[in-house]
CSV table of C-alpha atoms in Angstrom, one decimal:
chain,number,residue,atom,x,y,z
A,566,GLU,CA,-6.7,-40.1,-170.9
A,567,ALA,CA,-7.9,-43.3,-170.2
A,568,GLY,CA,-5.7,-45.5,-167.9
A,569,LYS,CA,-3.3,-42.9,-166.6
A,570,ALA,CA,-2.8,-41.8,-162.8
A,571,PRO,CA,-4.6,-38.8,-161.6
A,572,PRO,CA,-2.7,-35.7,-160.9
A,573,PRO,CA,-1.1,-35.3,-157.4
A,574,PRO,CA,-3.1,-33.1,-155.0
A,575,PRO,CA,-2.3,-29.5,-154.6
A,576,PRO,CA,-0.4,-28.6,-151.5
A,577,THR,CA,-2.1,-27.5,-148.2
A,578,TRP,CA,0.5,-26.4,-146.1
A,579,GLU,CA,4.4,-26.2,-146.1
A,580,GLY,CA,6.6,-27.8,-143.4
A,581,ALA,CA,5.5,-30.5,-140.9
A,582,TYR,CA,2.5,-30.5,-138.9
A,583,GLU,CA,3.3,-28.6,-135.5
A,584,GLY,CA,-0.4,-28.7,-134.0
A,585,GLN,CA,-2.2,-25.5,-132.9
A,586,THR,CA,-0.3,-24.9,-129.6
A,587,GLU,CA,-1.5,-21.4,-129.3
A,588,GLU,CA,-5.1,-22.1,-129.6
A,589,SER,CA,-5.0,-25.3,-128.0
A,590,GLY,CA,-3.7,-23.5,-124.8
A,591,ASN,CA,-6.9,-21.4,-124.8
A,592,ILE,CA,-9.1,-24.4,-125.0
A,593,ILE,CA,-7.3,-26.0,-122.0
A,594,ALA,CA,-7.7,-23.0,-119.9
A,595,ILE,CA,-11.2,-23.0,-120.8
A,596,LEU,CA,-11.8,-26.4,-119.7
A,597,GLU,CA,-9.7,-25.8,-116.6
A,598,MET,CA,-12.1,-22.9,-115.8
A,599,ALA,CA,-15.0,-24.7,-116.5
A,600,GLU,CA,-13.8,-27.4,-114.2
A,601,GLU,CA,-13.1,-24.9,-111.6
A,602,ASP,CA,-16.6,-23.3,-111.9
A,603,VAL,CA,-18.4,-26.8,-111.9
A,604,ALA,CA,-16.3,-27.5,-108.6
A,605,LYS,CA,-17.5,-24.1,-107.0
A,606,ASP,CA,-21.0,-25.0,-108.1
A,607,ILE,CA,-20.8,-28.2,-106.3
A,608,ALA,CA,-19.4,-26.6,-103.3
A,609,LYS,CA,-21.9,-23.9,-103.1
A,610,GLY,CA,-24.8,-26.4,-103.9
A,611,LYS,CA,-23.5,-28.8,-100.9
A,612,ALA,CA,-23.4,-25.5,-98.7
A,613,ASP,CA,-26.8,-24.4,-99.9
A,614,GLU,CA,-28.0,-28.0,-99.3
A,615,GLU,CA,-26.7,-28.2,-95.7
A,616,GLU,CA,-28.2,-24.6,-95.0
A,617,ALA,CA,-31.6,-25.9,-96.4
A,618,ALA,CA,-31.3,-29.1,-94.3
A,619,SER,CA,-30.5,-27.2,-91.1
A,620,ALA,CA,-33.5,-24.8,-91.8
A,621,PHE,CA,-35.9,-27.8,-92.3
A,622,THR,CA,-34.9,-29.6,-89.4
A,623,LYS,CA,-35.3,-26.1,-87.2
A,624,PHE,CA,-38.5,-25.7,-89.1
A,625,GLU,CA,-39.7,-29.2,-88.4
A,626,SER,CA,-38.8,-29.1,-84.6
A,627,GLU,CA,-40.7,-25.8,-84.4
A,628,THR,CA,-43.6,-27.1,-86.1
A,629,GLN,CA,-43.6,-30.3,-84.1
A,630,GLN,CA,-43.8,-28.2,-81.0
A,631,ALA,CA,-46.0,-25.7,-82.2
A,632,LEU,CA,-48.4,-28.8,-82.9
A,633,LYS,CA,-47.9,-30.2,-79.4
A,634,ASP,CA,-48.9,-26.6,-77.9
A,635,LEU,CA,-51.9,-26.5,-80.1
A,636,SER,CA,-52.9,-30.1,-79.2
A,637,GLN,CA,-52.5,-29.1,-75.4
A,638,ALA,CA,-54.4,-26.2,-76.0
A,639,ILE,CA,-57.3,-27.9,-77.9
A,640,ARG,CA,-57.5,-30.4,-74.9
A,641,ASP,CA,-57.6,-27.6,-72.3
A,642,LEU,CA,-60.4,-25.8,-74.3
A,643,GLU,CA,-62.2,-28.8,-74.6
A,644,GLU,CA,-62.1,-29.8,-71.1
A,645,ALA,CA,-63.2,-26.2,-70.3
A,646,LYS,CA,-66.0,-26.5,-72.8
A,647,GLY,CA,-67.1,-29.7,-71.1
A,648,GLN,CA,-66.9,-28.0,-67.5
A,649,LYS,CA,-69.0,-25.1,-69.0
A,650,GLU,CA,-71.8,-27.3,-70.4
A,651,ALA,CA,-71.7,-29.1,-66.9
A,652,ASP,CA,-72.2,-25.8,-65.3
A,653,ILE,CA,-75.2,-24.9,-67.8
A,654,HIS,CA,-76.9,-28.2,-67.3
A,655,THR,CA,-76.6,-27.9,-63.5
A,656,ALA,CA,-77.7,-24.0,-63.9
A,657,LYS,CA,-80.7,-25.3,-65.9
A,658,ASN,CA,-81.7,-28.0,-63.3
A,659,SER,CA,-81.1,-25.1,-60.3
A,660,ARG,CA,-83.2,-23.0,-62.4
A,661,GLY,CA,-86.2,-25.5,-62.6
A,662,THR,CA,-86.1,-26.0,-58.8
A,663,ASP,CA,-85.9,-22.4,-58.4
A,664,GLN,CA,-88.9,-21.8,-60.4
A,665,GLU,CA,-90.7,-24.4,-58.7
A,666,GLU,CA,-89.8,-22.8,-55.3
A,667,LEU,CA,-90.9,-19.2,-56.6
A,668,ALA,CA,-94.3,-20.8,-57.9
A,669,SER,CA,-95.0,-22.5,-54.5
A,670,VAL,CA,-94.2,-18.9,-53.0
A,671,MET,CA,-96.3,-17.3,-55.5
A,672,LYS,CA,-99.1,-19.5,-54.7
A,673,THR,CA,-98.8,-18.9,-51.0
A,674,ILE,CA,-99.1,-15.1,-51.7
A,675,ALA,CA,-102.0,-15.5,-53.8
A,676,ASP,CA,-103.7,-17.5,-51.3
A,677,ALA,CA,-103.0,-15.1,-48.6
A,678,GLU,CA,-104.2,-12.2,-50.8
A,679,PRO,CA,-107.9,-12.2,-50.0
A,680,GLY,CA,-107.0,-11.8,-46.3
A,681,CYS,CA,-104.4,-9.1,-47.0
A,682,SER,CA,-107.2,-7.5,-49.1
A,683,TYR,CA,-109.5,-7.7,-46.4
A,684,LEU,CA,-107.0,-6.2,-43.6
A,685,GLN,CA,-106.5,-3.2,-46.2
A,686,VAL,CA,-110.0,-2.5,-46.8
A,687,ASN,CA,-111.0,-2.8,-43.2
A,688,PHE,CA,-108.0,-1.6,-41.6
A,689,ALA,CA,-109.4,2.1,-40.7
A,690,ILE,CA,-112.6,0.7,-39.2
A,691,ARG,CA,-110.6,-1.9,-37.4
A,692,VAL,CA,-108.4,0.9,-35.9
A,693,LYS,CA,-111.4,3.1,-35.0
A,694,ALA,CA,-113.1,0.1,-33.3
A,695,ARG,CA,-109.9,-0.9,-31.3
A,696,GLN,CA,-109.5,2.9,-30.3
A,697,LEU,CA,-113.1,2.8,-28.9
A,698,GLU,CA,-112.1,-0.4,-27.1
A,699,LYS,CA,-109.4,1.3,-25.5
A,700,ASP,CA,-111.2,4.1,-24.5
A,701,GLY,CA,-114.0,1.8,-23.2
A,702,LEU,CA,-111.4,-0.2,-21.0
A,703,ARG,CA,-110.0,3.0,-19.5
A,704,GLU,CA,-113.4,4.2,-18.4
A,705,ALA,CA,-114.5,1.1,-17.2
A,706,LYS,CA,-111.3,1.1,-14.9
A,707,ALA,CA,-111.9,4.7,-14.0
A,708,ILE,CA,-115.6,3.6,-12.9
A,709,LEU,CA,-114.4,0.6,-11.2
A,710,ASN,CA,-111.9,3.0,-9.2
A,711,GLY,CA,-114.8,5.3,-8.4
A,712,GLY,CA,-114.6,7.9,-11.4
A,713,LYS,CA,-117.8,9.5,-12.5
A,714,PHE,CA,-118.7,10.7,-16.1
A,715,ASP,CA,-121.3,13.3,-16.8
A,716,ALA,CA,-122.1,12.7,-20.6
A,717,PRO,CA,-120.2,11.1,-23.5
A,718,ASP,CA,-118.1,13.0,-26.0
A,719,PRO,CA,-120.7,14.3,-28.6
A,720,ASP,CA,-117.8,14.3,-31.4
A,721,ARG,CA,-117.5,10.7,-31.5
A,722,GLU,CA,-118.9,8.7,-34.0
A,723,MET,CA,-119.2,5.7,-31.8
A,724,LYS,CA,-120.2,5.7,-28.2
A,725,PRO,CA,-118.2,3.6,-25.5
A,726,GLY,CA,-119.5,0.2,-25.2
A,727,ASP,CA,-120.6,0.0,-29.1
A,728,ALA,CA,-117.6,-1.9,-29.9
A,729,PHE,CA,-118.3,-4.6,-27.1
A,730,LEU,CA,-120.6,-7.4,-27.7
A,731,GLN,CA,-123.8,-7.4,-25.3
A,732,ARG,CA,-125.6,-10.1,-24.3
A,733,ARG,CA,-129.4,-9.9,-24.7
A,734,ARG,CA,-131.9,-10.0,-21.8
């Protein structure tokens, strides 16, 4: 029917609205529990942050000290390296001088070698000649003192007086 008012809505609850007292207490408890959890998380986060900051500060100071120690070690090693290089340079110069001295000595030896070879080759002959000369001098001394010799020793290669230079007449 046109122009008539609509029918009233159906009833949804009975009595006055009292709210959801039992269920709302649970929500507040959940919110309070969430607030406590957040407060605990914040406190734990602050403690963790302080611990991390302390660990970082300790690590930073240890690292700085290690860097100082390593820098000093590097300086010491570079100084030792420089000293060793100077020692090597000195040794090389000294070796050059030593080589020059050795070359000089070797030249002196090489220059003297022909005379040494002459002495080695002629040593036995010179020993025999010296022995004959000694014998001749002893014999001459004995003759001057009045001694007489019958005949020379037949086993001798050279006769007394053969080692002396004699003047031609």
